[in-house]
Amino acid sequence: MEQNKQKKQTSHIKLWIFGSLCFLVLIFGLVTFMSSRSSMSKTKLYNETYTDLGFDTPISFQATCTPEQFAKYESILKDTFREYNEIFDQYHSYEGINNVYTLNQEAYSHPVKVDLAMIDCLDLAIKAGELDQRFDVSEGKVLSLWHDAREAKTPYVPSATDIEEAKKHDGIQAIKISGDTVKFTDPNLKLDLGGIAKGYTAGVAAKKLNEAGLNNGYINAGGNVVLLGEKLNGKDWVIGIQSPDESDSVVQFVTKRPVVMVTSGDYQRYMEVDGKKYSHIIDPTTGYPSEYMRSVTVIDTHDKSAWADAMSTTLFCMPVKEGMDFCKANHLQAVWIVNLDQKIDGLVPQFTTDRYAIYCTDGLKDSLRLS
């Protein structure tokens, strides 16, 4: 009898312990659920534009997250662009940094130790230049001529003599990289990474943001758009390609997957002299602004920001038909916007408007639509 009583007591204790554990699990679940709901209630869409991060362009940033997360992500973005703006700056020196300006002043005299980001970007730039001579980061002297002409109180066109003199150098083969040092073997070479540095920096910022946990939203660095992930609601991204003469888009690219889109255009930075516009994108083979099109946009996987930047610059400096062949040979996808009256023999545009003819590579035909 006493034994049965003890068994009943043991059974009651077990039931009490089991019930207590169930209650604790329930409470824990409720706390977690409420905490999750509280966190979700703080999540919102942030869309900010910054004009003080360098590269002579506004930087836009979109993310959906909590205020605490956005503060962290924003800090990553700002720090990256400011740091890399100093590294790739060719017009100013900064204490403790050997940048492009330093290389142009000293690299002919002796090897200059630089940040590994400079080495990485230079390697990509040289690879792009070896692919086609119309991407040439050794053309700094020519580009400086046009930069000074654009920035003058009264803009002017540099003289043909000055342009030809500035073109006299040995090219990218005179850039020698050894470990973390760079040396020039030609005293006339001046480095300019303007055709790749912004895309490179946007790509680095995107990678850092992904690693920090952000997998939605985008970065737009003056026409260099990097999607940071798929849309949270599962819908398509719809990204406009700007009209060369208006702020609205003229054509849109539709995608679910994260991509990078880089546009080179004659409307982004230019000067006007005697009624004629001169773009900031200079064809290294001629020393003058390219005039083959109004814009070209390269679309690639989201980890190819620097390469897409270099390729859009390259394509802007070649005729559209040649660009089509170049894209086919190098597995690139691109969209060209050309003035409607600028006929291109042998090519049929994907779209036409009252102002423009829009051409694209075959891989994009099903993903584009007029705005």
Short mmCIF file of C-alpha atoms in Angstrom, two decimals:
data_model
loop_
_atom_site.label_atom_id
_atom_site.label_comp_id
_atom_site.label_asym_id
_atom_site.label_seq_id
_atom_site.Cartn_x
_atom_site.Cartn_y
_atom_site.Cartn_z
CA MET A 1 0.00 0.00 0.00
CA GLU A 2 2.81 2.34 0.99
CA GLN A 3 4.56 1.35 -2.22
CA ASN A 4 1.50 2.31 -4.35
CA LYS A 5 1.32 5.64 -2.53
CA GLN A 6 4.97 6.35 -3.38
CA LYS A 7 4.37 5.41 -7.01
CA LYS A 8 1.46 7.85 -7.20
CA GLN A 9 3.57 10.63 -5.67
CA THR A 10 6.38 9.92 -8.16
CA SER A 11 3.87 9.99 -11.02
CA HIS A 12 2.45 13.33 -9.82
CA ILE A 13 5.97 14.80 -9.58
CA LYS A 14 6.78 13.63 -13.12
CA LEU A 15 3.56 15.14 -14.42
CA TRP A 16 4.34 18.41 -12.61
CA ILE A 17 7.85 18.53 -14.05
CA PHE A 18 6.55 17.74 -17.56
CA GLY A 19 3.83 20.37 -17.24
CA SER A 20 6.34 22.92 -16.00
CA LEU A 21 8.67 22.20 -18.91
CA CYS A 22 5.77 22.55 -21.38
CA PHE A 23 4.82 25.85 -19.75
CA LEU A 24 8.39 27.13 -20.00
CA VAL A 25 8.59 26.09 -23.66
CA LEU A 26 5.31 27.89 -24.32
CA ILE A 27 6.54 31.05 -22.56
CA PHE A 28 9.84 30.92 -24.46
CA GLY A 29 7.96 30.53 -27.74
CA LEU A 30 5.69 33.46 -26.94
CA VAL A 31 8.63 35.67 -25.96
CA THR A 32 10.50 34.74 -29.15
CA PHE A 33 7.39 35.33 -31.26
CA MET A 34 6.70 38.71 -29.64
CA SER A 35 10.34 39.69 -29.96
CA SER A 36 10.23 38.71 -33.63
CA ARG A 37 7.05 40.71 -34.17
CA SER A 38 8.59 43.67 -32.36
CA SER A 39 11.69 43.45 -34.53
CA MET A 40 9.59 43.15 -37.69
CA SER A 41 7.54 46.16 -36.68
CA LYS A 42 10.74 48.22 -36.64
CA THR A 43 11.79 47.09 -40.11
CA LYS A 44 11.30 49.72 -42.79
CA LEU A 45 12.49 50.78 -46.22
CA TYR A 46 15.40 53.21 -46.23
CA ASN A 47 16.29 55.13 -49.38
CA GLU A 48 19.11 57.63 -48.96
CA THR A 49 21.32 59.67 -51.31
CA TYR A 50 24.73 61.01 -50.30
CA THR A 51 26.73 63.71 -52.04
CA ASP A 52 29.82 63.71 -49.83
CA LEU A 53 31.29 60.25 -50.47
CA GLY A 54 33.60 61.21 -53.35
CA PHE A 55 33.95 60.08 -56.97
CA ASP A 56 32.26 63.32 -58.12
CA THR A 57 28.84 61.69 -58.06
CA PRO A 58 25.83 61.16 -55.78
CA ILE A 59 25.64 57.70 -54.16
CA SER A 60 22.17 56.25 -53.55
CA PHE A 61 21.54 53.39 -51.13
CA GLN A 62 18.37 51.40 -50.49
CA ALA A 63 17.83 48.78 -47.77
CA THR A 64 14.94 47.26 -45.82
CA CYS A 65 15.99 46.62 -42.22
CA THR A 66 15.75 47.88 -38.63
CA PRO A 67 17.11 51.32 -37.64
CA GLU A 68 20.00 49.66 -35.81
CA GLN A 69 20.88 47.55 -38.84
CA PHE A 70 20.65 50.51 -41.19
CA ALA A 71 23.07 52.52 -39.03
CA LYS A 72 25.57 49.66 -39.38
CA TYR A 73 25.04 49.24 -43.13
CA GLU A 74 25.18 52.97 -43.79
CA SER A 75 28.47 53.20 -41.93
CA ILE A 76 29.94 50.39 -44.06
CA LEU A 77 28.85 52.11 -47.26
CA LYS A 78 30.16 55.54 -46.28
CA ASP A 79 33.47 54.28 -44.93
CA THR A 80 34.12 52.20 -48.05
CA PHE A 81 33.42 54.95 -50.56
CA ARG A 82 35.39 57.57 -48.62
CA GLU A 83 38.38 55.27 -48.18
CA TYR A 84 38.48 54.16 -51.80
CA ASN A 85 37.90 57.67 -53.12
CA GLU A 86 41.16 58.63 -51.44
CA ILE A 87 42.98 55.54 -52.76
CA PHE A 88 41.92 56.19 -56.38
CA ASP A 89 42.19 60.00 -56.32
CA GLN A 90 44.64 61.28 -58.93
CA TYR A 91 44.33 64.98 -58.11
CA HIS A 92 44.99 65.09 -54.35
CA SER A 93 47.35 63.57 -51.80
CA TYR A 94 46.30 62.29 -48.36
CA GLU A 95 48.44 61.74 -45.30
CA GLY A 96 49.44 58.11 -44.88
CA ILE A 97 48.05 56.96 -48.25
CA ASN A 98 49.94 56.16 -51.42
CA ASN A 99 47.23 56.74 -54.01
CA VAL A 100 47.02 57.35 -57.77
CA TYR A 101 48.34 60.89 -57.23
CA THR A 102 51.37 59.43 -55.41
CA LEU A 103 52.00 56.93 -58.20
CA ASN A 104 51.89 59.66 -60.84
CA GLN A 105 54.42 61.70 -58.85
CA GLU A 106 56.80 58.96 -57.72
CA ALA A 107 56.33 55.59 -59.45
CA TYR A 108 58.82 56.32 -62.24
CA SER A 109 61.55 57.08 -59.71
CA HIS A 110 61.04 54.05 -57.47
CA PRO A 111 58.55 51.27 -56.64
CA VAL A 112 55.68 52.61 -54.51
CA LYS A 113 53.97 50.45 -51.91
CA VAL A 114 50.17 50.71 -52.20
CA ASP A 115 47.01 49.27 -50.68
CA LEU A 116 46.09 45.82 -52.00
CA ALA A 117 42.83 47.30 -53.34
CA MET A 118 44.96 49.38 -55.73
CA ILE A 119 46.79 46.24 -56.89
CA ASP A 120 43.54 44.36 -57.39
CA CYS A 121 41.92 47.20 -59.34
CA LEU A 122 45.05 47.75 -61.44
CA ASP A 123 45.21 44.05 -62.32
CA LEU A 124 41.61 44.20 -63.59
CA ALA A 125 42.29 47.44 -65.47
CA ILE A 126 45.34 45.98 -67.21
CA LYS A 127 43.37 42.85 -68.11
CA ALA A 128 40.66 45.05 -69.67
CA GLY A 129 43.28 47.06 -71.56
CA GLU A 130 44.85 43.88 -72.94
CA LEU A 131 41.40 42.83 -74.16
CA ASP A 132 40.93 46.07 -76.11
CA GLN A 133 43.11 49.18 -76.42
CA ARG A 134 40.11 51.47 -76.07
CA PHE A 135 40.28 50.90 -72.34
CA ASP A 136 43.60 52.43 -71.33
CA VAL A 137 44.33 53.53 -67.75
CA SER A 138 47.73 54.85 -68.85
CA GLU A 139 46.07 57.77 -70.72
CA GLY A 140 46.10 60.03 -67.67
CA LYS A 141 47.83 62.90 -69.47
CA VAL A 142 45.18 63.05 -72.20
CA LEU A 143 42.34 62.76 -69.70
CA SER A 144 43.85 65.51 -67.55
CA LEU A 145 43.92 67.81 -70.58
CA TRP A 146 40.19 67.36 -71.07
CA HIS A 147 39.48 67.53 -67.32
CA ASP A 148 41.24 70.89 -67.06
CA ALA A 149 39.39 72.13 -70.16
CA ARG A 150 36.00 71.14 -68.67
CA GLU A 151 36.77 72.63 -65.26
CA ALA A 152 38.07 75.95 -66.61
CA LYS A 153 36.02 79.08 -65.97
CA THR A 154 35.48 79.22 -69.73
CA PRO A 155 35.59 75.64 -71.07
CA TYR A 156 37.72 75.07 -74.17
CA VAL A 157 38.83 72.28 -76.50
CA PRO A 158 42.48 71.27 -75.98
CA SER A 159 44.73 71.84 -78.98
CA ALA A 160 45.50 68.97 -81.34
CA THR A 161 49.21 69.49 -80.63
CA ASP A 162 48.73 69.14 -76.89
CA ILE A 163 46.60 66.03 -77.35
CA GLU A 164 49.16 64.34 -79.60
CA GLU A 165 51.96 65.21 -77.16
CA ALA A 166 49.96 63.79 -74.24
CA LYS A 167 49.43 60.53 -76.12
CA LYS A 168 53.18 59.86 -76.31
CA HIS A 169 53.85 57.10 -73.78
CA ASP A 170 54.46 53.37 -73.65
CA GLY A 171 50.97 52.33 -72.49
CA ILE A 172 49.89 49.81 -69.87
CA GLN A 173 52.96 47.64 -70.45
CA ALA A 174 54.93 50.36 -68.63
CA ILE A 175 52.99 49.61 -65.41
CA LYS A 176 54.97 47.04 -63.41
CA ILE A 177 53.35 45.36 -60.40
CA SER A 178 55.42 43.36 -57.93
CA GLY A 179 53.69 42.16 -54.78
CA ASP A 180 52.22 45.29 -53.21
CA THR A 181 54.36 47.78 -55.15
CA VAL A 182 53.85 49.60 -58.44
CA LYS A 183 56.51 51.11 -60.70
CA PHE A 184 56.31 52.93 -64.03
CA THR A 185 59.02 52.36 -66.65
CA ASP A 186 57.95 55.41 -68.68
CA PRO A 187 58.26 58.97 -67.29
CA ASN A 188 55.42 60.15 -69.55
CA LEU A 189 52.86 57.69 -68.20
CA LYS A 190 50.12 59.08 -65.96
CA LEU A 191 47.62 56.73 -64.39
CA ASP A 192 43.85 57.37 -64.44
CA LEU A 193 41.49 54.75 -62.99
CA GLY A 194 38.32 56.79 -63.55
CA GLY A 195 36.91 54.18 -65.95
CA ILE A 196 36.92 51.39 -63.35
CA ALA A 197 37.45 52.73 -59.81
CA LYS A 198 33.83 53.66 -59.10
CA GLY A 199 32.56 50.26 -60.21
CA TYR A 200 35.31 48.57 -58.23
CA THR A 201 34.36 50.49 -55.08
CA ALA A 202 30.63 49.78 -55.51
CA GLY A 203 31.49 46.08 -55.81
CA VAL A 204 33.60 46.12 -52.64
CA ALA A 205 30.85 47.94 -50.73
CA ALA A 206 28.24 45.43 -51.94
CA LYS A 207 30.38 42.49 -50.84
CA LYS A 208 30.93 44.01 -47.38
CA LEU A 209 27.19 44.69 -46.99
CA ASN A 210 26.32 41.12 -47.99
CA GLU A 211 28.85 39.78 -45.48
CA ALA A 212 27.32 42.03 -42.79
CA GLY A 213 23.91 40.43 -43.42
CA LEU A 214 22.23 42.75 -45.93
CA ASN A 215 20.73 40.82 -48.83
CA ASN A 216 18.18 43.27 -50.19
CA GLY A 217 18.22 46.74 -51.73
CA TYR A 218 20.86 48.30 -53.95
CA ILE A 219 23.73 50.75 -54.39
CA ASN A 220 23.64 53.28 -57.24
CA ALA A 221 26.94 55.10 -57.65
CA GLY A 222 26.27 57.52 -60.48
CA GLY A 223 25.04 54.94 -62.97
CA ASN A 224 26.82 51.97 -61.38
CA VAL A 225 23.91 49.96 -59.97
CA VAL A 226 24.57 46.88 -57.82
CA LEU A 227 21.57 44.88 -56.59
CA LEU A 228 22.31 43.41 -53.16
CA GLY A 229 19.87 40.50 -53.40
CA GLU A 230 16.47 39.44 -54.65
CA LYS A 231 13.42 41.51 -53.73
CA LEU A 232 11.99 40.59 -50.32
CA ASN A 233 8.46 40.27 -51.71
CA GLY A 234 9.62 37.91 -54.47
CA LYS A 235 8.68 40.36 -57.23
CA ASP A 236 10.91 41.43 -60.12
CA TRP A 237 13.44 44.20 -60.01
CA VAL A 238 12.58 46.81 -62.65
CA ILE A 239 15.62 49.01 -63.32
CA GLY A 240 15.40 51.97 -65.65
CA ILE A 241 18.10 53.06 -68.08
CA GLN A 242 18.04 56.84 -68.16
CA SER A 243 17.07 58.84 -71.20
CA PRO A 244 20.13 60.80 -72.41
CA ASP A 245 18.11 64.03 -72.57
CA GLU A 246 15.74 63.67 -69.61
CA SER A 247 15.82 62.44 -66.02
CA ASP A 248 13.24 59.69 -66.69
CA SER A 249 14.16 56.24 -67.98
CA VAL A 250 13.66 55.36 -71.64
CA VAL A 251 13.93 51.58 -71.29
CA GLN A 252 13.68 49.16 -68.35
CA PHE A 253 15.44 45.93 -67.48
CA VAL A 254 13.37 43.33 -65.60
CA THR A 255 15.03 40.64 -63.48
CA LYS A 256 14.56 38.55 -60.35
CA ARG A 257 18.22 37.77 -59.78
CA PRO A 258 20.69 40.32 -58.39
CA VAL A 259 22.80 41.90 -61.13
CA VAL A 260 25.11 44.83 -61.74
CA MET A 261 24.22 47.46 -64.35
CA VAL A 262 26.79 50.07 -65.40
CA THR A 263 25.99 52.88 -67.81
CA SER A 264 28.46 55.06 -69.69
CA GLY A 265 26.81 58.06 -71.33
CA ASP A 266 27.58 61.40 -72.95
CA TYR A 267 25.09 63.19 -70.69
CA GLN A 268 26.63 62.38 -67.31
CA ARG A 269 29.56 64.81 -67.46
CA TYR A 270 30.27 67.05 -70.43
CA MET A 271 31.12 70.55 -71.51
CA GLU A 272 29.72 72.72 -74.28
CA VAL A 273 31.99 74.81 -76.51
CA ASP A 274 30.66 76.85 -79.45
CA GLY A 275 27.35 75.01 -79.30
CA LYS A 276 28.88 71.51 -79.37
CA LYS A 277 28.83 69.07 -76.45
CA TYR A 278 31.97 67.17 -75.51
CA SER A 279 31.60 64.08 -73.32
CA HIS A 280 34.03 63.24 -70.50
CA ILE A 281 34.63 59.77 -71.98
CA ILE A 282 37.74 60.01 -74.15
CA ASP A 283 38.64 57.46 -76.82
CA PRO A 284 42.32 56.61 -76.15
CA THR A 285 42.90 55.82 -79.82
CA THR A 286 41.96 59.35 -80.94
CA GLY A 287 42.44 61.48 -77.83
CA TYR A 288 38.96 62.99 -78.32
CA PRO A 289 35.51 62.32 -76.80
CA SER A 290 33.72 59.34 -78.32
CA GLU A 291 30.58 60.10 -80.38
CA TYR A 292 29.29 56.70 -81.46
CA MET A 293 26.23 56.64 -79.18
CA ARG A 294 24.39 58.41 -76.36
CA SER A 295 24.88 55.63 -73.82
CA VAL A 296 25.74 51.99 -73.35
CA THR A 297 24.78 49.84 -70.36
CA VAL A 298 26.53 46.59 -69.44
CA ILE A 299 24.57 44.06 -67.37
CA ASP A 300 26.41 41.28 -65.55
CA THR A 301 26.29 39.16 -62.40
CA HIS A 302 26.26 41.23 -59.22
CA ASP A 303 29.89 40.38 -58.35
CA LYS A 304 31.26 41.88 -61.61
CA SER A 305 30.84 45.59 -60.84
CA ALA A 306 34.43 46.62 -61.65
CA TRP A 307 34.54 44.57 -64.85
CA ALA A 308 31.17 45.90 -66.02
CA ASP A 309 32.42 49.44 -65.40
CA ALA A 310 35.52 48.86 -67.53
CA MET A 311 33.53 47.16 -70.28
CA SER A 312 30.92 49.94 -70.51
CA THR A 313 33.76 52.46 -70.97
CA THR A 314 35.31 50.23 -73.64
CA LEU A 315 32.03 49.77 -75.53
CA PHE A 316 31.31 53.51 -75.45
CA CYS A 317 34.49 54.05 -77.46
CA MET A 318 33.61 51.69 -80.33
CA PRO A 319 30.83 51.64 -82.97
CA VAL A 320 27.68 49.77 -81.94
CA LYS A 321 28.07 46.99 -84.51
CA GLU A 322 31.67 46.39 -83.44
CA GLY A 323 30.48 46.48 -79.84
CA MET A 324 27.93 43.75 -80.59
CA ASP A 325 30.72 41.51 -81.91
CA PHE A 326 32.91 42.39 -78.92
CA CYS A 327 30.11 41.39 -76.53
CA LYS A 328 29.55 38.10 -78.32
CA ALA A 329 33.27 37.27 -78.22
CA ASN A 330 33.57 38.16 -74.52
CA HIS A 331 30.24 36.87 -73.14
CA LEU A 332 28.84 40.32 -72.31
CA GLN A 333 25.28 41.64 -72.35
CA ALA A 334 24.68 45.29 -73.21
CA VAL A 335 22.09 47.89 -74.22
CA TRP A 336 22.89 50.83 -76.51
CA ILE A 337 20.90 54.06 -76.89
CA VAL A 338 21.58 55.93 -80.13
CA ASN A 339 19.99 59.05 -81.62
CA LEU A 340 17.23 58.01 -84.03
CA ASP A 341 18.81 59.84 -86.98
CA GLN A 342 22.14 58.02 -86.47
CA LYS A 343 21.57 55.05 -88.76
CA ILE A 344 23.54 51.85 -88.10
CA ASP A 345 23.80 49.65 -91.17
CA GLY A 346 23.14 45.95 -90.66
CA LEU A 347 21.44 46.26 -87.27
CA VAL A 348 17.75 46.35 -86.38
CA PRO A 349 16.91 48.14 -83.12
CA GLN A 350 15.01 46.31 -80.41
CA PHE A 351 12.93 49.47 -79.78
CA THR A 352 12.54 52.91 -81.26
CA THR A 353 11.08 56.08 -79.76
CA ASP A 354 10.57 59.51 -81.25
CA ARG A 355 14.20 60.29 -80.30
CA TYR A 356 16.19 57.09 -79.98
CA ALA A 357 16.98 53.69 -81.42
CA ILE A 358 17.69 51.09 -78.73
CA TYR A 359 19.86 48.08 -79.51
CA CYS A 360 20.73 45.13 -77.27
CA THR A 361 22.53 41.81 -77.27
CA ASP A 362 20.47 38.69 -77.82
CA GLY A 363 20.56 37.64 -74.17
CA LEU A 364 18.61 40.73 -73.09
CA LYS A 365 15.81 40.80 -75.66
CA ASP A 366 13.27 39.12 -73.36
CA SER A 367 14.20 41.22 -70.33
CA LEU A 368 13.80 44.73 -71.74
CA ARG A 369 10.73 46.91 -72.18
CA LEU A 370 10.09 50.53 -73.02
CA SER A 371 9.39 52.75 -70.01
#
